[in-house]
Short mmCIF file of C-alpha atoms in Angstrom, two decimals:
data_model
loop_
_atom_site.label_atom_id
_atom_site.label_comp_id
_atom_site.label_asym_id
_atom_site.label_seq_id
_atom_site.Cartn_x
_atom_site.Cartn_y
_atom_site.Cartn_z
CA UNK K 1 46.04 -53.32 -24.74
CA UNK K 2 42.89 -53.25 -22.70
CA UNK K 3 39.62 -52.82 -24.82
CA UNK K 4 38.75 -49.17 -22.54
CA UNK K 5 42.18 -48.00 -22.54
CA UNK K 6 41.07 -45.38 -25.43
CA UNK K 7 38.22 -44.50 -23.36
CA UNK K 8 39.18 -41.05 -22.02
CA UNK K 9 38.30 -41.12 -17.93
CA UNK K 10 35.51 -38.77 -16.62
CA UNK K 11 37.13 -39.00 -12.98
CA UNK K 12 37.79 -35.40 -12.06
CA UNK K 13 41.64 -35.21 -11.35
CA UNK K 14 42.60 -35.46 -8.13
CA UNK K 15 43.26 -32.07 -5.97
CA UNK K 16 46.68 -31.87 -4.01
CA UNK K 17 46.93 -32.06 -0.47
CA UNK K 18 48.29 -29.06 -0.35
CA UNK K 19 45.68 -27.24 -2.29
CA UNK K 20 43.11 -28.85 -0.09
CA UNK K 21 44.45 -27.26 3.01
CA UNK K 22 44.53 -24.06 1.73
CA UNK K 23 41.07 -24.13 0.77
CA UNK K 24 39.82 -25.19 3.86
CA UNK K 25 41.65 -22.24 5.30
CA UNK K 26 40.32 -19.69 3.36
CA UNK K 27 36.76 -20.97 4.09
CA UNK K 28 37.17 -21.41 7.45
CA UNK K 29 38.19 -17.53 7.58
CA UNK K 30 35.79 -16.40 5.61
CA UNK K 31 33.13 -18.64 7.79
CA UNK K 32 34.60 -17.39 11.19
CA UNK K 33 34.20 -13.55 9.76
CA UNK K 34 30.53 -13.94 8.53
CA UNK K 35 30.22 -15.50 12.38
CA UNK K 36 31.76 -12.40 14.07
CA UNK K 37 29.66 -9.90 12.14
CA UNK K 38 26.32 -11.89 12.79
CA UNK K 39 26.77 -12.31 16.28
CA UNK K 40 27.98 -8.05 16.47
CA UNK K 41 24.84 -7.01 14.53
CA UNK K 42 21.35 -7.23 15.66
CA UNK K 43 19.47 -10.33 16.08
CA UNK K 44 16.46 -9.22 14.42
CA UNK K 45 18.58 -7.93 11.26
CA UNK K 46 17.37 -9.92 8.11
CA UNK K 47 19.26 -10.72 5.28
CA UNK K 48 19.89 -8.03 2.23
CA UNK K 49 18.37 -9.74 -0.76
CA UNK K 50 18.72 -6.46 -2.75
CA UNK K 51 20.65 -3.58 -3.39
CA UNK K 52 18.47 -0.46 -4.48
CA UNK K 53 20.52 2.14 -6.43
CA UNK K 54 19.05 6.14 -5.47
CA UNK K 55 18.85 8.43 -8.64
CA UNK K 56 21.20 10.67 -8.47
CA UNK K 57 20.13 14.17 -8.51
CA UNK K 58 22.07 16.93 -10.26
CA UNK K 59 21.56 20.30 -9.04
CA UNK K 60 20.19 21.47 -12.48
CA UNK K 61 17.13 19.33 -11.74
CA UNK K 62 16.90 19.96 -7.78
CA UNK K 63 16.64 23.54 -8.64
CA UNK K 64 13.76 22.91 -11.33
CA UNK K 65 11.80 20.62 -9.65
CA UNK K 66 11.84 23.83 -6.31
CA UNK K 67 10.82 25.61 -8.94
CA UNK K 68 8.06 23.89 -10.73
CA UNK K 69 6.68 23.58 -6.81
CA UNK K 70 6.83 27.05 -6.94
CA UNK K 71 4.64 27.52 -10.09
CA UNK K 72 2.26 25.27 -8.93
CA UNK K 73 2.08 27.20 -5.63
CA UNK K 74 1.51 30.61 -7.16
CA UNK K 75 -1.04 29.11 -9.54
CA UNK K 76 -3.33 27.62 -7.00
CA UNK K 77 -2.51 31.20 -4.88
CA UNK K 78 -4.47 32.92 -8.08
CA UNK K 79 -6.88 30.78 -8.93
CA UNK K 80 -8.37 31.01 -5.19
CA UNK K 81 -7.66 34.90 -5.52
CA UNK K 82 -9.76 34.99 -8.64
CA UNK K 83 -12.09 33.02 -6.96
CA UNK K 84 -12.81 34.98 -4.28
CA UNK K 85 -13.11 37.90 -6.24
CA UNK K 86 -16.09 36.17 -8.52
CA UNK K 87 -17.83 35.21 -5.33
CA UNK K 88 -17.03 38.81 -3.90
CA UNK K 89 -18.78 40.25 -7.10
CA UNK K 90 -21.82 37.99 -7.24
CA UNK K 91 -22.45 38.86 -3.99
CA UNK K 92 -22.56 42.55 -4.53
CA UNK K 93 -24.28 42.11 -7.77
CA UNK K 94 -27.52 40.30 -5.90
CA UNK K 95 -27.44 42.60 -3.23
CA UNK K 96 -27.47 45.13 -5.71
CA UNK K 97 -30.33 43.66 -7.23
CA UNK K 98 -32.64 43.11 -4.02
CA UNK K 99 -32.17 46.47 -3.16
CA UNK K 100 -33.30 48.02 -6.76
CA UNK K 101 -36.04 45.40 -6.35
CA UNK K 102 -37.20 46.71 -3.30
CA UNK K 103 -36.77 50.39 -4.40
CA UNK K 104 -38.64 49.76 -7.24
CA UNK K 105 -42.03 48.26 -4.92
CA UNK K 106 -41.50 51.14 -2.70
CA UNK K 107 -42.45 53.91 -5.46
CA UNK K 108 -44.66 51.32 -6.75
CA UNK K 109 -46.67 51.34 -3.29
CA UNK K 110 -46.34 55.10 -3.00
CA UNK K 111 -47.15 55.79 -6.14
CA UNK K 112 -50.50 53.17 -5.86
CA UNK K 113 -51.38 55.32 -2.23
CA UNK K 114 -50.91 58.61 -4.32
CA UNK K 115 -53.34 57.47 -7.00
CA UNK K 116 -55.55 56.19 -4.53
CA UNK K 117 -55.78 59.45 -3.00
CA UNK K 118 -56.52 61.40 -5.79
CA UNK K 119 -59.42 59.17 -6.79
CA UNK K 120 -60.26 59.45 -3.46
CA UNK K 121 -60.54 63.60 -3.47
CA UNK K 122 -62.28 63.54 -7.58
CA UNK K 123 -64.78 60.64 -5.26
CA UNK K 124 -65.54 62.91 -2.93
CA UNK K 125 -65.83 66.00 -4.86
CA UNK K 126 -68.01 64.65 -7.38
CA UNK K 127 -70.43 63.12 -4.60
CA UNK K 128 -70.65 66.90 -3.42
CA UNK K 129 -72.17 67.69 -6.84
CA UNK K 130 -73.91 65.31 -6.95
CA UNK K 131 -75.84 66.25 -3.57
CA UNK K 132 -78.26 68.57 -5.51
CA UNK K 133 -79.60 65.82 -7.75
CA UNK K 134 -80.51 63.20 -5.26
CA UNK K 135 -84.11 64.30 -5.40
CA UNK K 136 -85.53 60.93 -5.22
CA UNK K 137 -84.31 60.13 -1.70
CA UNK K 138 -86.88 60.41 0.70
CA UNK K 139 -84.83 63.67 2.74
CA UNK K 140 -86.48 65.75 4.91
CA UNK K 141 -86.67 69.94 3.82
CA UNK K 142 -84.83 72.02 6.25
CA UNK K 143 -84.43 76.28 6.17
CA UNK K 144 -80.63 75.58 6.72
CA UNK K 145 -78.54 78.34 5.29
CA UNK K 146 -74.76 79.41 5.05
CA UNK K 147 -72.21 76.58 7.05
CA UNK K 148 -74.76 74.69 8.26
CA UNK K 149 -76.90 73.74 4.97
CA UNK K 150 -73.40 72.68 3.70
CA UNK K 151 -73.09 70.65 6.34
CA UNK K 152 -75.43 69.23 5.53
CA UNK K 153 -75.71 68.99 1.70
CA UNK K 154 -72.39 67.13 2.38
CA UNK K 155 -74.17 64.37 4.77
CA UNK K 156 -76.44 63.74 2.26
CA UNK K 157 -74.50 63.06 -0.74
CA UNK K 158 -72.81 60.06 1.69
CA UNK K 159 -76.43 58.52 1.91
CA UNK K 160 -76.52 54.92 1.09
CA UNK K 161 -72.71 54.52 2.18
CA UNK K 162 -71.59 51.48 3.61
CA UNK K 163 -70.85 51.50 7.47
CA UNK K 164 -67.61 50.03 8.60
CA UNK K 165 -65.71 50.13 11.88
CA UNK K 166 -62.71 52.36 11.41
CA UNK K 167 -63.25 53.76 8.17
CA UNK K 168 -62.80 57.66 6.61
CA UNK K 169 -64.79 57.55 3.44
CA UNK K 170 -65.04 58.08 0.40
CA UNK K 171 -67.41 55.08 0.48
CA UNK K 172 -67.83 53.53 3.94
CA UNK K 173 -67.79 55.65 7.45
CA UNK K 174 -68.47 54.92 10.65
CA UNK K 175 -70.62 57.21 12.88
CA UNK K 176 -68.16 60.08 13.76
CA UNK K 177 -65.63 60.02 10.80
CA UNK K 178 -68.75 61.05 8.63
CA UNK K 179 -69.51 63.92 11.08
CA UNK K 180 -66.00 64.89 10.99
CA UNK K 181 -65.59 64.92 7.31
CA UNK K 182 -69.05 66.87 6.87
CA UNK K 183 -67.85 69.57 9.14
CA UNK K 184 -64.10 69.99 7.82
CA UNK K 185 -66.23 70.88 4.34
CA UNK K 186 -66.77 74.41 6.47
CA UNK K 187 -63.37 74.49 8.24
CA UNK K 188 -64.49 72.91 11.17
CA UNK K 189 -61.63 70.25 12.79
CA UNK K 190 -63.50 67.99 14.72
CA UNK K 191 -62.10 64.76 17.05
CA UNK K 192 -62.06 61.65 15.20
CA UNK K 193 -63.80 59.66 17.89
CA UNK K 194 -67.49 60.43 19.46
CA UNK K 195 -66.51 60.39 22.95
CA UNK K 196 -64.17 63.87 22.16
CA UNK K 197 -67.03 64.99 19.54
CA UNK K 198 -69.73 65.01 21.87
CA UNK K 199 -67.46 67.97 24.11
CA UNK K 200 -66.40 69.64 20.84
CA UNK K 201 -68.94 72.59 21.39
CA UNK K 202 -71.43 74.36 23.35
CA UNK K 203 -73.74 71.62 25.21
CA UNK K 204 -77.23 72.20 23.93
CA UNK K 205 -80.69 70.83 25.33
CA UNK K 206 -82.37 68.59 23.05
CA UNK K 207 -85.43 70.37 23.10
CA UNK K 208 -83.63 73.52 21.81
CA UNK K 209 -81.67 71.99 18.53
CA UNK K 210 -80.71 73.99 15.17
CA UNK K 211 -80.06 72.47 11.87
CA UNK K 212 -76.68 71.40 12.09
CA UNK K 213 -76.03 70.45 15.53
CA UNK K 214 -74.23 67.54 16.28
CA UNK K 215 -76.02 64.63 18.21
CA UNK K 216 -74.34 62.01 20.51
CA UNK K 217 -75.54 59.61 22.18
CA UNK K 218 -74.02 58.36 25.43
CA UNK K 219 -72.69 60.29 28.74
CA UNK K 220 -70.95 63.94 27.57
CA UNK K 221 -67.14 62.48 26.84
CA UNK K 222 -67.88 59.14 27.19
CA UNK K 223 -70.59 59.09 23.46
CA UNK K 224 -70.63 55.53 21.78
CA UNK K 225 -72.48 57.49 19.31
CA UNK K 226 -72.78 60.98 17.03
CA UNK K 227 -74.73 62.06 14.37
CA UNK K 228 -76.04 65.28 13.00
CA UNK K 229 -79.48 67.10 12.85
CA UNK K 230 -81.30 68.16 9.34
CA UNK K 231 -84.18 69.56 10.65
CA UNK K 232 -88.07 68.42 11.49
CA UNK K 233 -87.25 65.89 13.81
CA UNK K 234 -84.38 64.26 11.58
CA UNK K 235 -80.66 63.22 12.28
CA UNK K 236 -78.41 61.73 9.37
CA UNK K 237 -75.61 59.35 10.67
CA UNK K 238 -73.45 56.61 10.00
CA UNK K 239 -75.93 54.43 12.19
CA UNK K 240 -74.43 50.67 11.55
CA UNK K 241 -73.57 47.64 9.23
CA UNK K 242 -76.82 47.09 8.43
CA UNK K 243 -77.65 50.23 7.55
CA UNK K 244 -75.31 52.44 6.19
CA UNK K 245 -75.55 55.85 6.30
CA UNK K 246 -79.19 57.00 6.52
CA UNK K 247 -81.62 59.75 7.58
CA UNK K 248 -83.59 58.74 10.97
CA UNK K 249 -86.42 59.96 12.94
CA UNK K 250 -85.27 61.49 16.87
CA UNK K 251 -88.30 60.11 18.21
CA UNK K 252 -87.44 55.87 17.13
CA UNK K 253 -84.35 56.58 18.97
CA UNK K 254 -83.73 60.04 21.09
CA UNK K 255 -80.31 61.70 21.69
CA UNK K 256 -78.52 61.60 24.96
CA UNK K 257 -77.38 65.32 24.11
CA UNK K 258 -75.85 67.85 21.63
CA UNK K 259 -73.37 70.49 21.10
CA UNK K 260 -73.18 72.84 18.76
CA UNK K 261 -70.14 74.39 16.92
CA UNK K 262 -71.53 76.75 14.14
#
């Protein structure tokens, strides 16, 4: 016996002829099909590497999932809801609050002008008398009596006012808002400017004057000026900025003209 006859052999055993053939055949089909099918489909189709399995979805869980959407849905529909309605109230609630604001400076301001004009009367009421002690002023005497010598105890008790453009008292005139203050006193309504003061009354010469007429200088409705005469040769006005209200001699500086209205 051969030394490698108890050697087993690791040559595969040879396949049948037969078995062969019908191999062959069965590849060749199978090879022809996968050829029919690539040449049918398109050209550009690539190769499925991968099946991917879909979840299936029960209709228990299709139905909860349309309803969590829902939920969500409604939520977000309230929260912009509530939203609106904070932003609705804040709104209200500041324009609430500017117009209490403003409310409140309005009576503030009214109330400040009411004040003002009460101070303002007690001023003016107190200058008046006050007129009687003035004695150190240098003012002229005068015999005026009844309307007139209130007239002018009124004029004086201004003296030493400031002169300003525009104003009514109780401390600063201008030339006829003193006259027409000093003649309301008597319940005379006067113009508020000179150029309708100086056609207020009876035109007088001004050789020919009385203690309380009122002086204007300037054409007759066309005055840049008034004033008032206190006797002896005298006129009180507002005469300007630099000095105030003040008693004046006719003859520095004569009238154009006068009326007269007591």
């Amino acid at each position: 016996m051969s030394h490698t006859a108890h050697i087993p052999s690791h040559r595969k055993p040879r396949r049948s002829a037969s078995k062969l053939a019908l191999r062959a055949g069965v590849a060749g089909g199978v090879l022809s099909t996968m050829a029919v099918a690539g040449a049918a489909g398109p050209a550009t189709a690539e190769p499925v590497t991968e099946t991917i399995e879909m979840p299936t979805l029960t209709s228990g869980a299709l139905s909860a999932a349309v309803s969590q959407s829902a939920e969500a849905t409604q939520q977000v529909a309230l929260d912009l809801e509530l939203q609106a309605q904070e932003d609705a109230a804040a709104a209200k609630a500041a324009k609430s609050a500017k117009l209490a604001h403003a409310e409140a400076e309005r009576k503030a301001e009214a109330k400040e002008k009411a004040e003002a004009k009460k101070r303002a009367a007690a001023e003016a009421k107190e200058r008046a008398s006050r007129s009687s002690e003035r004695t150190t002023l240098s003012a002229p005497t005068s015999n005026a009596t009844g309307s007139a010598a209130t007239v002018v105890a009124f004029l004086k008790a201004q003296l030493g006012d400031a002169y300003v453009m525009g104003a009514s008292g109780p401390n600063s005139w201008d030339c006829s808002s003193l006259v027409q203050a000093a003649f309301r006193t008597v319940g005379v309504d006067l113009p508020r400017v000179s150029q309708d003061q100086s056609v207020a009354g009876t035109q007088v010469g001004t050789s020919n004057l009385q203690v309380g007429d009122i002086l204007y200088w300037g054409g007759a409705g066309s005055a840049y000026h008034t004033g008032v005469y206190i006797g002896d040769g005298k006129y009180l006005d507002a005469a300007n900025p630099g000095k105030g209200v003040v008693i004046q001699d006719l003859s520095g500086y004569p009238a154009s003209g006068a009326v007269r209205v007591l």
